[in-house]
Coordinates of C-alpha atoms and ligand atoms in Angstrom, one line a residue:
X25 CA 0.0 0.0 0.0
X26 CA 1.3 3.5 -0.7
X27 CA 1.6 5.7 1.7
X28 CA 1.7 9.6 1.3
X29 CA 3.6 11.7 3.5
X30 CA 2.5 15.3 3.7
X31 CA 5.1 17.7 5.6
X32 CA 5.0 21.2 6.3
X33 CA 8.4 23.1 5.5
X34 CA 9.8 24.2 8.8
X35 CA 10.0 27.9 9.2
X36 CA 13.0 29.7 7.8
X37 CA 13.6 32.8 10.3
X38 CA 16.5 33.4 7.5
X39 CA 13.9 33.8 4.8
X40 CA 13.1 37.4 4.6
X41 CA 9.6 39.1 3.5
X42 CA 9.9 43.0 2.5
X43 CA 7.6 44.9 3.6
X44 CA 5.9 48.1 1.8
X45 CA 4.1 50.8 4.3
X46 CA 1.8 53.3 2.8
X47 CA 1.2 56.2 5.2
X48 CA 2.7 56.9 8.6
X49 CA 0.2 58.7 10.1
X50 CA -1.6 57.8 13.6
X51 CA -2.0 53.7 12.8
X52 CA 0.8 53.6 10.3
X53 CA 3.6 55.2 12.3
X54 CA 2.8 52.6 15.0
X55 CA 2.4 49.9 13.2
X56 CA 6.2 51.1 11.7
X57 CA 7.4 51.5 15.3
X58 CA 6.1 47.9 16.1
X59 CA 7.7 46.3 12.9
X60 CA 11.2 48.2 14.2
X61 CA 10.9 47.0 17.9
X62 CA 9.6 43.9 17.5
X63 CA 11.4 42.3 14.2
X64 CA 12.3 39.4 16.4
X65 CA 9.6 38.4 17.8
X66 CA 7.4 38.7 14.7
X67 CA 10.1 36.9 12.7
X68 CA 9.8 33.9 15.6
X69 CA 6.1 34.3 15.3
X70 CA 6.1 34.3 11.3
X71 CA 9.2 31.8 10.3
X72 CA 10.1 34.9 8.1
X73 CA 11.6 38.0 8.9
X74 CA 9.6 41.2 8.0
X75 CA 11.6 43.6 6.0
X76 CA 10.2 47.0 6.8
X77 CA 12.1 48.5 3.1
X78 CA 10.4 51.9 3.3
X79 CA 7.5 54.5 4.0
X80 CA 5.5 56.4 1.4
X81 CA 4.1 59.5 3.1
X82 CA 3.1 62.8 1.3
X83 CA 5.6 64.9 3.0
X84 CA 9.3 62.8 4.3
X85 CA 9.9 66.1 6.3
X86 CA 6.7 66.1 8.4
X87 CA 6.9 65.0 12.0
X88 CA 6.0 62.6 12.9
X89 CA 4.5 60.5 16.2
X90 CA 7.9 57.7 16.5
X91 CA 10.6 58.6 15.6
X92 CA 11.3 56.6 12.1
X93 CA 14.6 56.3 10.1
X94 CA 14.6 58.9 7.8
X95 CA 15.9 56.9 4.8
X96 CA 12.7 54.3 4.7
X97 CA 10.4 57.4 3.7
X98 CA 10.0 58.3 0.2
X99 CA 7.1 59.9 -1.6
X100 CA 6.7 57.3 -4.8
X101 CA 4.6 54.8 -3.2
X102 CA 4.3 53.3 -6.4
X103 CA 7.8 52.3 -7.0
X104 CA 7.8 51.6 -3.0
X105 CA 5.2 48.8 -3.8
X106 CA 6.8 47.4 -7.0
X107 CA 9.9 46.1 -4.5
X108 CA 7.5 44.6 -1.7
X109 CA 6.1 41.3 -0.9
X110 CA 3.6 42.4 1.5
X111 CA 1.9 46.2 1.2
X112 CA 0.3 47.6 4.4
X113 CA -2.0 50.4 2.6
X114 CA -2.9 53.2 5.8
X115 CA -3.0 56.0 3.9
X116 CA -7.1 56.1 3.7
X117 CA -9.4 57.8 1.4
X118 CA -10.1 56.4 -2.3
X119 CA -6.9 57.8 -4.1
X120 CA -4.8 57.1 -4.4
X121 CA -5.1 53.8 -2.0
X122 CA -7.0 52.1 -4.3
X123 CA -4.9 52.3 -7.6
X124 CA -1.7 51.6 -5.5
X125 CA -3.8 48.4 -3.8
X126 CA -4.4 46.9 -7.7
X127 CA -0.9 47.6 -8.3
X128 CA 0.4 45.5 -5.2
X129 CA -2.1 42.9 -6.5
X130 CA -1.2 42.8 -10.0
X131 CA 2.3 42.8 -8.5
X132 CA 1.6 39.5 -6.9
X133 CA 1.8 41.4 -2.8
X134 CA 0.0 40.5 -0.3
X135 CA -2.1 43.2 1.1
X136 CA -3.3 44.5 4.7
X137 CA -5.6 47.6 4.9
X138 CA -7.4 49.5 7.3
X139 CA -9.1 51.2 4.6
X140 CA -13.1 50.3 5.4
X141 CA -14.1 53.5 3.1
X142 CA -12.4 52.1 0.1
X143 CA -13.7 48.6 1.4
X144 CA -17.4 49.9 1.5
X145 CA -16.8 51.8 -2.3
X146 CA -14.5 49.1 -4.3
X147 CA -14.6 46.4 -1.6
X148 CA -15.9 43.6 -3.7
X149 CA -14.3 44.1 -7.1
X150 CA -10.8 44.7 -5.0
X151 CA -11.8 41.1 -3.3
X152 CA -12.0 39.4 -6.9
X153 CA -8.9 41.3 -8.5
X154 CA -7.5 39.9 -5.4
X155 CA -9.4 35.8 -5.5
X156 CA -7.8 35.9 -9.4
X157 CA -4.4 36.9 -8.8
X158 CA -4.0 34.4 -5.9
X159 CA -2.9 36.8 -3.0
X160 CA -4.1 37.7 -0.1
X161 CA -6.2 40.8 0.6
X162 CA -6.8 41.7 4.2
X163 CA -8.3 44.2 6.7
X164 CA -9.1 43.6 10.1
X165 CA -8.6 47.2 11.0
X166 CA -11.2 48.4 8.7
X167 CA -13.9 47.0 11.3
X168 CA -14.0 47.6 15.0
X169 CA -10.1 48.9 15.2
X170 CA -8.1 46.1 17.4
X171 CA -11.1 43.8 17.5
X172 CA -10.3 40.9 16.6
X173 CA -13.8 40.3 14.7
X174 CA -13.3 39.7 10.8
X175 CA -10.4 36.3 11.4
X176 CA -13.3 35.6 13.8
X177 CA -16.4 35.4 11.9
X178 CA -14.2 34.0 8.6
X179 CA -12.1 31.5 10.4
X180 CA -13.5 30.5 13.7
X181 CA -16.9 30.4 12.7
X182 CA -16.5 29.0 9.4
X183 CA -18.2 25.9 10.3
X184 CA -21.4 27.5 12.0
X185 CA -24.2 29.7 10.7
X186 CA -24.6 33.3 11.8
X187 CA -27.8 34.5 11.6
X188 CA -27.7 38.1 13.1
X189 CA -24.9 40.1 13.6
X190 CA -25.0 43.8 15.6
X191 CA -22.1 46.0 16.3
X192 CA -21.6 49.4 17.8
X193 CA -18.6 49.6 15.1
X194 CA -18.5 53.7 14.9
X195 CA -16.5 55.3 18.3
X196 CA -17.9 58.9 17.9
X197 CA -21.1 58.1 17.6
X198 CA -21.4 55.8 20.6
X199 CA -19.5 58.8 22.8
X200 CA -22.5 61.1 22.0
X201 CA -25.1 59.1 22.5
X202 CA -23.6 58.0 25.9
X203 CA -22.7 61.1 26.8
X204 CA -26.7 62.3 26.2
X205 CA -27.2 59.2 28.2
X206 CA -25.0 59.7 31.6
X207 CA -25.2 63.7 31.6
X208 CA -28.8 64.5 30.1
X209 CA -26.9 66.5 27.3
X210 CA -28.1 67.5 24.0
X211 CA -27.1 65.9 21.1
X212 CA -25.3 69.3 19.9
X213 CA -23.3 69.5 23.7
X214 CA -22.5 66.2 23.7
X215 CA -20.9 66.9 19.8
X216 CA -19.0 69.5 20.8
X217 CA -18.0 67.5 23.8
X218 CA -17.1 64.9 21.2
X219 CA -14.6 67.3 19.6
X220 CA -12.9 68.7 22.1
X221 CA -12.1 65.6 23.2
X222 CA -10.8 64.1 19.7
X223 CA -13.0 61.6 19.4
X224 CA -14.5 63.7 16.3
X225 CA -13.2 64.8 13.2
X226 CA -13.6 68.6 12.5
X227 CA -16.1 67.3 10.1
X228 CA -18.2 64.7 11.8
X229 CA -20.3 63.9 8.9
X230 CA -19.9 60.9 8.0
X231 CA -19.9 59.3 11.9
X232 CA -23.1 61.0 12.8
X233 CA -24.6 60.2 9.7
X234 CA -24.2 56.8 9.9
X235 CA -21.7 56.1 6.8
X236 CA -19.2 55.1 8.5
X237 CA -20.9 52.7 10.5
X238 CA -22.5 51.5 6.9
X239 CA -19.4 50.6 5.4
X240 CA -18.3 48.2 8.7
X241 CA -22.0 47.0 8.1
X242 CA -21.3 45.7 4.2
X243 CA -17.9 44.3 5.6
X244 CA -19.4 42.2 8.4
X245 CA -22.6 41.4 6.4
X246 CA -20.5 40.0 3.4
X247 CA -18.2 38.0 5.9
X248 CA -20.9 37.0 8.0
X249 CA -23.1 35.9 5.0
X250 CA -20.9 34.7 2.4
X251 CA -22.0 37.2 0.1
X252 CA -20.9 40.1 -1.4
X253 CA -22.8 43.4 0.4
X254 CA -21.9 47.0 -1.1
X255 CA -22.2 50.4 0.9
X256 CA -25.0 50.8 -1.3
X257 CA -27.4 48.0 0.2
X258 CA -27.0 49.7 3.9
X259 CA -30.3 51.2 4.8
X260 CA -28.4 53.7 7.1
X261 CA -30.2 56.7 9.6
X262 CA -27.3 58.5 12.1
X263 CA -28.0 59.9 15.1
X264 CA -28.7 63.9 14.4
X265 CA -32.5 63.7 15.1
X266 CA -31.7 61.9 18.2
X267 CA -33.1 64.3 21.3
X268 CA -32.8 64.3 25.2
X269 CA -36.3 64.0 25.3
X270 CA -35.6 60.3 23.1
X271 CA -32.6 59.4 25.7
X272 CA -34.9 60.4 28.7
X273 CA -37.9 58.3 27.3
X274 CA -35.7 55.2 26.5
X275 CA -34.0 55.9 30.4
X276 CA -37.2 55.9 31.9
X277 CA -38.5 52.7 29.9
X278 CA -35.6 50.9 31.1
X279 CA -33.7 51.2 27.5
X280 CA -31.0 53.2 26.0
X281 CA -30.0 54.2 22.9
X282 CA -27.2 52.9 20.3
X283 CA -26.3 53.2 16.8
X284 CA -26.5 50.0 15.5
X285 CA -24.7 48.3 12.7
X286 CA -27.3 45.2 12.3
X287 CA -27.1 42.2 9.7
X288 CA -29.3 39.6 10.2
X289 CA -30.9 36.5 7.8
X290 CA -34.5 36.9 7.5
X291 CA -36.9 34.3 5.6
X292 CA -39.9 36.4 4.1
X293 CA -42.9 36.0 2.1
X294 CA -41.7 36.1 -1.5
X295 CA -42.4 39.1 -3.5
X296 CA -45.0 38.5 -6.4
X297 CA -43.9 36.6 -9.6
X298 CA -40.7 34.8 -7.3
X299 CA -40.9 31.1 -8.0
X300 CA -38.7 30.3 -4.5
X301 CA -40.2 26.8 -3.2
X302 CA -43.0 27.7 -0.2
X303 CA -43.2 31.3 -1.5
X304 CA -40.4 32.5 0.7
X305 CA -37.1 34.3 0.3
X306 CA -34.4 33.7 2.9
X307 CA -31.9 36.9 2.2
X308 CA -30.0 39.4 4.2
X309 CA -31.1 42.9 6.0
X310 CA -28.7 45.4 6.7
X311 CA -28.8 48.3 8.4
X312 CA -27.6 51.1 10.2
X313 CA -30.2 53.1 12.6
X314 CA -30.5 54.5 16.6
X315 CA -31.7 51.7 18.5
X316 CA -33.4 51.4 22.1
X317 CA -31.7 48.4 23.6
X318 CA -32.8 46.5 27.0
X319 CA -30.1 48.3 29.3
X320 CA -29.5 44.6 30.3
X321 CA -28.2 44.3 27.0
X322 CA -24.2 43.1 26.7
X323 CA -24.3 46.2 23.8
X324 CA -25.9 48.1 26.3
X325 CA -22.9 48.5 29.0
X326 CA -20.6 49.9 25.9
X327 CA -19.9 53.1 26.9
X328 CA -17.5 56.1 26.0
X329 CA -16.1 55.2 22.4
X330 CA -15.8 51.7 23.0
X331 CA -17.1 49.1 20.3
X332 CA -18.9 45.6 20.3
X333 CA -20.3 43.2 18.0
X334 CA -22.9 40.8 19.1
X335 CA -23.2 37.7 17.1
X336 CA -25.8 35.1 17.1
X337 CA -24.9 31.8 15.2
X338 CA -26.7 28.7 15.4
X339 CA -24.1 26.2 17.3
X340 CA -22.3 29.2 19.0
X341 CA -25.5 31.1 20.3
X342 CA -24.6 34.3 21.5
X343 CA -20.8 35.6 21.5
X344 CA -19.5 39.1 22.3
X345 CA -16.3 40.7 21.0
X346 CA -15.7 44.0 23.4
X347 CA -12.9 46.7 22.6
X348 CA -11.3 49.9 21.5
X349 CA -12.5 50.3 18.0
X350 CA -10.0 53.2 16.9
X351 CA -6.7 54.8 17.8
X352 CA -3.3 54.1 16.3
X353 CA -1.6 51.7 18.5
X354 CA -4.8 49.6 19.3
X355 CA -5.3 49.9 15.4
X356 CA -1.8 49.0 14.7
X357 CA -2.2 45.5 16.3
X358 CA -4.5 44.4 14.4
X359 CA -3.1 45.0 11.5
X360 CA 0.0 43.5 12.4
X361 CA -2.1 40.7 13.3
X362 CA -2.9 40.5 9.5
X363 CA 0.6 41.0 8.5
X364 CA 1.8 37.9 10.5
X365 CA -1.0 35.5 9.7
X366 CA -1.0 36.5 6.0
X367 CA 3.4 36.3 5.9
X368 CA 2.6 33.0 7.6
X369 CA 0.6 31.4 5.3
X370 CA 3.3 32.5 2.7
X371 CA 6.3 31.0 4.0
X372 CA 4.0 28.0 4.0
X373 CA 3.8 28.6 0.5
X374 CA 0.7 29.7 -0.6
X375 CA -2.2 32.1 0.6
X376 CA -5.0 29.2 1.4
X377 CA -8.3 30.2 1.1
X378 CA -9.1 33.7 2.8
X379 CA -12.9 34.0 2.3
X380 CA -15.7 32.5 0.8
X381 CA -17.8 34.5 -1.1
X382 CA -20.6 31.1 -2.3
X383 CA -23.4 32.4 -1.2
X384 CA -26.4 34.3 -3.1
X385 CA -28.1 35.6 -0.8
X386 CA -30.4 38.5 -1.6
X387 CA -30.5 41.6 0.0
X388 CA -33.6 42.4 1.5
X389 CA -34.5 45.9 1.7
X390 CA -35.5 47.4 5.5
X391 CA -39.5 46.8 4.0
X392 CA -39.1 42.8 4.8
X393 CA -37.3 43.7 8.7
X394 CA -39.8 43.5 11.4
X395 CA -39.5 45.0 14.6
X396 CA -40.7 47.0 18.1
X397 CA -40.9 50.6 17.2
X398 CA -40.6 53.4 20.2
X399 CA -42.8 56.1 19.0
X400 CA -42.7 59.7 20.6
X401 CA -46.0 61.9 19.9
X402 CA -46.7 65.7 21.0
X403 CA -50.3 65.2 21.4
X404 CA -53.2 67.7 22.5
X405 CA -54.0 67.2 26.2
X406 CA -57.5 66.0 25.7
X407 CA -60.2 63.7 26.7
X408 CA -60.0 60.6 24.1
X409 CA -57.0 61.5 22.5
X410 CA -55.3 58.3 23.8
X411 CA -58.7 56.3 22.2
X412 CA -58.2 57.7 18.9
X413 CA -54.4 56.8 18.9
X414 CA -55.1 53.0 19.9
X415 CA -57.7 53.0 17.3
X416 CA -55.2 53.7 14.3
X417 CA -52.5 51.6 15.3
X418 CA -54.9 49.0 15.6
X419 CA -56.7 49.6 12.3
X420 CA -53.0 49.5 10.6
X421 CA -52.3 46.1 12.3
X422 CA -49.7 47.6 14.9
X423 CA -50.1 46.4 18.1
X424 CA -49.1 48.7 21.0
X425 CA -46.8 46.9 23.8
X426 CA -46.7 49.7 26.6
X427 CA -47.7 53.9 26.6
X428 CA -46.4 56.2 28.6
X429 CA -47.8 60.1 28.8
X430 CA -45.9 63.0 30.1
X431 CA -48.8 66.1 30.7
X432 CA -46.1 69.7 30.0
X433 CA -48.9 72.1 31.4
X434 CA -50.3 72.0 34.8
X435 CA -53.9 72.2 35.4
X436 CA -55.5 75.2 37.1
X437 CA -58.4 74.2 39.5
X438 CA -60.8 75.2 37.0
X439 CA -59.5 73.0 34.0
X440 CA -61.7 71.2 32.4
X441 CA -59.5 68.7 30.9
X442 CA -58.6 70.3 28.0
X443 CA -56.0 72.2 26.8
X444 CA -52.2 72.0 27.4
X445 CA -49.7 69.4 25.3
X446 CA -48.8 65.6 26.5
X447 CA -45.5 63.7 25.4
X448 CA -46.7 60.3 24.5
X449 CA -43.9 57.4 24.6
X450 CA -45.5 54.2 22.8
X451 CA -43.7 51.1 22.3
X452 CA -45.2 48.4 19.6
X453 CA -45.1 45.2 19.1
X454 CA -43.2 43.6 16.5
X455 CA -44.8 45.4 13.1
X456 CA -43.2 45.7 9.7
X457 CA -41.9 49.0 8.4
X458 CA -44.6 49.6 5.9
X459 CA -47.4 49.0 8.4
X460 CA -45.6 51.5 10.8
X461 CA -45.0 53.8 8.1
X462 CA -48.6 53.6 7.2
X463 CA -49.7 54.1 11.3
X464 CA -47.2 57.0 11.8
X465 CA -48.5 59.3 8.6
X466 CA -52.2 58.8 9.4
X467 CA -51.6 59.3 13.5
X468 CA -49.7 62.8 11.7
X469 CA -53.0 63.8 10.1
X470 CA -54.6 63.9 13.4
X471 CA -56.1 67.2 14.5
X472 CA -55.0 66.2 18.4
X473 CA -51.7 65.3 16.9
X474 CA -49.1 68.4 17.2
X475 CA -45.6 66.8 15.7
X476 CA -44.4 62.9 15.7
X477 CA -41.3 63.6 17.5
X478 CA -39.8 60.5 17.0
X479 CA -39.8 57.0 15.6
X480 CA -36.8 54.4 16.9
X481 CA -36.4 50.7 16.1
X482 CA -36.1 48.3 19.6
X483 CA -34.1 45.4 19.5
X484 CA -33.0 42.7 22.2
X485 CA -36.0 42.1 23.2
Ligands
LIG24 P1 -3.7 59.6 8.9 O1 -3.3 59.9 10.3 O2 -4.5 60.6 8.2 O3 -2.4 59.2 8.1 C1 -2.5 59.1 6.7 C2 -1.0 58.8 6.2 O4 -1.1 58.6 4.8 C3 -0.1 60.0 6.4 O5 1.2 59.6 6.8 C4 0.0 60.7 5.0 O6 1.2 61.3 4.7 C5 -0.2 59.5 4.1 N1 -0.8 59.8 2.9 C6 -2.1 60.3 2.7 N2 -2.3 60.5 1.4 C7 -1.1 60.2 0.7 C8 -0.7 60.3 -0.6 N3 -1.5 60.7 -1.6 N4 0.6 59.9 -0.9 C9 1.4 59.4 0.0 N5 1.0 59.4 1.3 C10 -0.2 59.8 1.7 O7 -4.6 58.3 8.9 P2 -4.8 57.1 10.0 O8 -5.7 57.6 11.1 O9 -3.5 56.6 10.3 O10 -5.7 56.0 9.2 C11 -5.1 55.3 8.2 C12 -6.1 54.2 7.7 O11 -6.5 53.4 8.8 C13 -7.4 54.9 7.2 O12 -7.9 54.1 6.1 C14 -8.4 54.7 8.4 O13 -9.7 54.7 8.0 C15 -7.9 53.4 8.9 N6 -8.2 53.3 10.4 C16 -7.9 54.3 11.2 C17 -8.2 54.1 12.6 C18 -7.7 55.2 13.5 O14 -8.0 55.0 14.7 N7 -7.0 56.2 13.1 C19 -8.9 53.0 13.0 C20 -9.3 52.1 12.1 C21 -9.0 52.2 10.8 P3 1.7 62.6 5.5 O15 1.9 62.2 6.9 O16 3.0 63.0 4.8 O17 0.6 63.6 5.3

């Protein structure tokens, strides 16, 4: 009988691997620093030793964080790549990362990135340039900073099914909101408090609007799912509309307030003319949006601009991964995480399988998600107001769960009942989008009905 003999080459710590880093700004400087300091014990830890053969910054004279050998920094990032075997692209926006990221491809380099606005824009056909050329395309900084989450949903959970996934993946935007949360500040103090502090860009846009948070969405979805999700099939609400009066309500109810990143597998009624078998379509939701959470929660207890993603897979159950999602040494490690597992698999000889993208799953617009809706109303104080709000939600199918009322003007001894506003606070049942939709525009067109103040989704419970 023949017998085969499989061995695995023994590492070669004289082997070297160069190594190409584009930007040394707060992540990349460390990650430089760490590469310097720790050559060793990454070389021990890789079977390779990491070659750090230069720096492509836009200015060589700029100071820096660490202080860097001057002659690794260069400003043709281009020819820097052409030399490497690994690139570690933390430069960040779309240009030139992006065309410098095909070149390392085409180039045959591995790549790391940190660069989750690039993923969320040209994620998926950087992934295939990537699956055709044979190397390895990483980014476990673009998510959740040093979390170690991506590895984690595409490695260790490879042989289970998630079927929801929510994160608190955006820093600034959990700050603010626990900020309004602790303190009772507006959203506009708790901004400014935000700034001062650094946790928010002079331009906040894109944290309080929820894009950033929709980009780590498409990345986890797409991981998570085995399918391919684009920035563009985030359903994605920020946090600007989000008032003290909201925090207070959800405080009071026994919830609080996050901005969720969720993905999660839903099974629906197919849409007309679909020939799926039992006239359903399993696909994929995903969204970004303020959410009242149970404050027994785990996602609850994040505070400050600390991030968490909640996962809930079918052999697993329920796993949380709890960290700093930003900041360039935190960040650094988990690139360099990514750097030592991709050099490894290449002193093995090969770059093994990194993700699989087989499934075809749908994507299901936020019209198929059901969920509890907390709904805040500034109603006329009036006798049967309450009456003629139960009565629409129930004509529109929405079942209310609990309502609270806040009265703003006292009573004289003479009232008669009438007169003065109420804050109403009413929590539903679980009720699709379009039959809330439907139950919010005709409780608008209600003479008692002075402004719907707010609408929030409620999940974990
Ligand atoms: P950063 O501080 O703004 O640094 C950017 C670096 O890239 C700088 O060194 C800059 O050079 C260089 N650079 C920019 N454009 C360039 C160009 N056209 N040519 C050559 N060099 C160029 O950025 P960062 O905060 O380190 O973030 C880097 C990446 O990591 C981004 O994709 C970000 O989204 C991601 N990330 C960051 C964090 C975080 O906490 N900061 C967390 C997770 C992920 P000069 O120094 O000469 O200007």
């Amino acid at each position: 009988m023949d017998t085969a003999v499989f061995s695995i080459p023994a590492p070669d710590e004289t082997k070297t691997l160069k190594v190409a880093l584009l930007g040394a700004g707060n992540v990349g400087a460390q990650v430089a620093r760490i590469l310097l300091e720790d050559a060793d014990a990454l070389a021990a830890r890789t079977g390779a030793r990491l070659e750090l053969v230069g720096i492509a910054v836009r200015n060589v004279h700029a100071p820096r964080d660490v202080e860097l050998p001057r002659e690794l920094f260069t400003t043709d990032a281009s020819a820097l790549v052409r030399r490497a075997d690994v690139v570690i692209e933390l430069m960040g926006g779309l240009e030139p990362a992006r065309t410098l990221i095909l070149e390392a491809i085409e180039h045959g380099a591995t790549v790391v990135t940190g660069n989750k606005a690039l993923l969320a824009v040209d994620g998926p056909s950087l992934y295939e340039k990537a699956d055709a050329a044979r190397v390895q395309l990483s980014y476990e900084a673009a998510v959740a900073g040093a979390i170690p989450i991506l590895r984690p949903i595409r490695d260790s959970l490879a042989g289970d099914k998630i079927t929801r996934v929510m994160g608190i993946v955006n820093g600034t935007t959990n700050f603010i909101l626990d900020q309004m949360d602790t303190t009772g500040a507006s959203f506009a103090d708790a901004l400014a408090e935000a700034t001062r502090l650094g946790y928010a860009e002079a331009d906040p846009t894109a944290d309080i609007e929820g894009h950033d948070a929709a980009a780590k969405g498409a990345i986890l979805a797409s991981l998570s799912f085995h399918t391919r999700f684009a920035l563009e099939d985030v359903d994605c609400q920020g946090i600007t509309a989000v008032t003290a009066g909201d925090i207070a309500a959800a405080k009071d109810a026994g919830f609080v307030i996050k901005l969720l990143a969720i993905a999660e597998k839903l099974t629906v009624p197919a849409a007309e003319g679909a020939d799926d078998a039992g006239g359903t379509t399993t696909g994929v939701s995903v969204r970004v949006h303020p959410t009242l959470l149970p404050r027994e929660h785990p996602l609850a207890a994040v505070h400050g601009a600390f991030n968490a993603v909640f996962i809930e897979a079918e052999s697993a159950g329920e796993l949380m991964f709890y960290g700093q999602g930003a900041g360039g040494t935190p960040t650094a490690s988990a690139v360099l995480g990514d750097v030592v597992s991709a050099a490894r698999r290449l002193v093995l000889g090969g770059p093994g399988r990194t993700e699989t993208t087989t499934g075809v799953l749908p994507v299901l617009g936020i019209d198929a998600v059901t969920t509890k809706y907390c709904i805040g109303l500034d109603a006329a104080d009036q006798p049967g107001v309450l009456a003629r709000i139960s009565a629409l939600f129930a004509e529109h199918g929405v079942s209310i769960e609990t309502m609270r009322q806040t009265v703003h003007r006292e009573r004289d001894a003479h009232d008669d009942g009438a007169g003065g506003s109420a804050e109403l606070r009413i929590v539903t049942h679980r009720a699709s989008e379009a039959s809330l939709a439907a139950t919010v525009e005709a409780i608008n067109g209600l003479d008692v009905i002075n402004s719907v103040t707010s609408v929030l989704r409620v999940e974990g419970v």
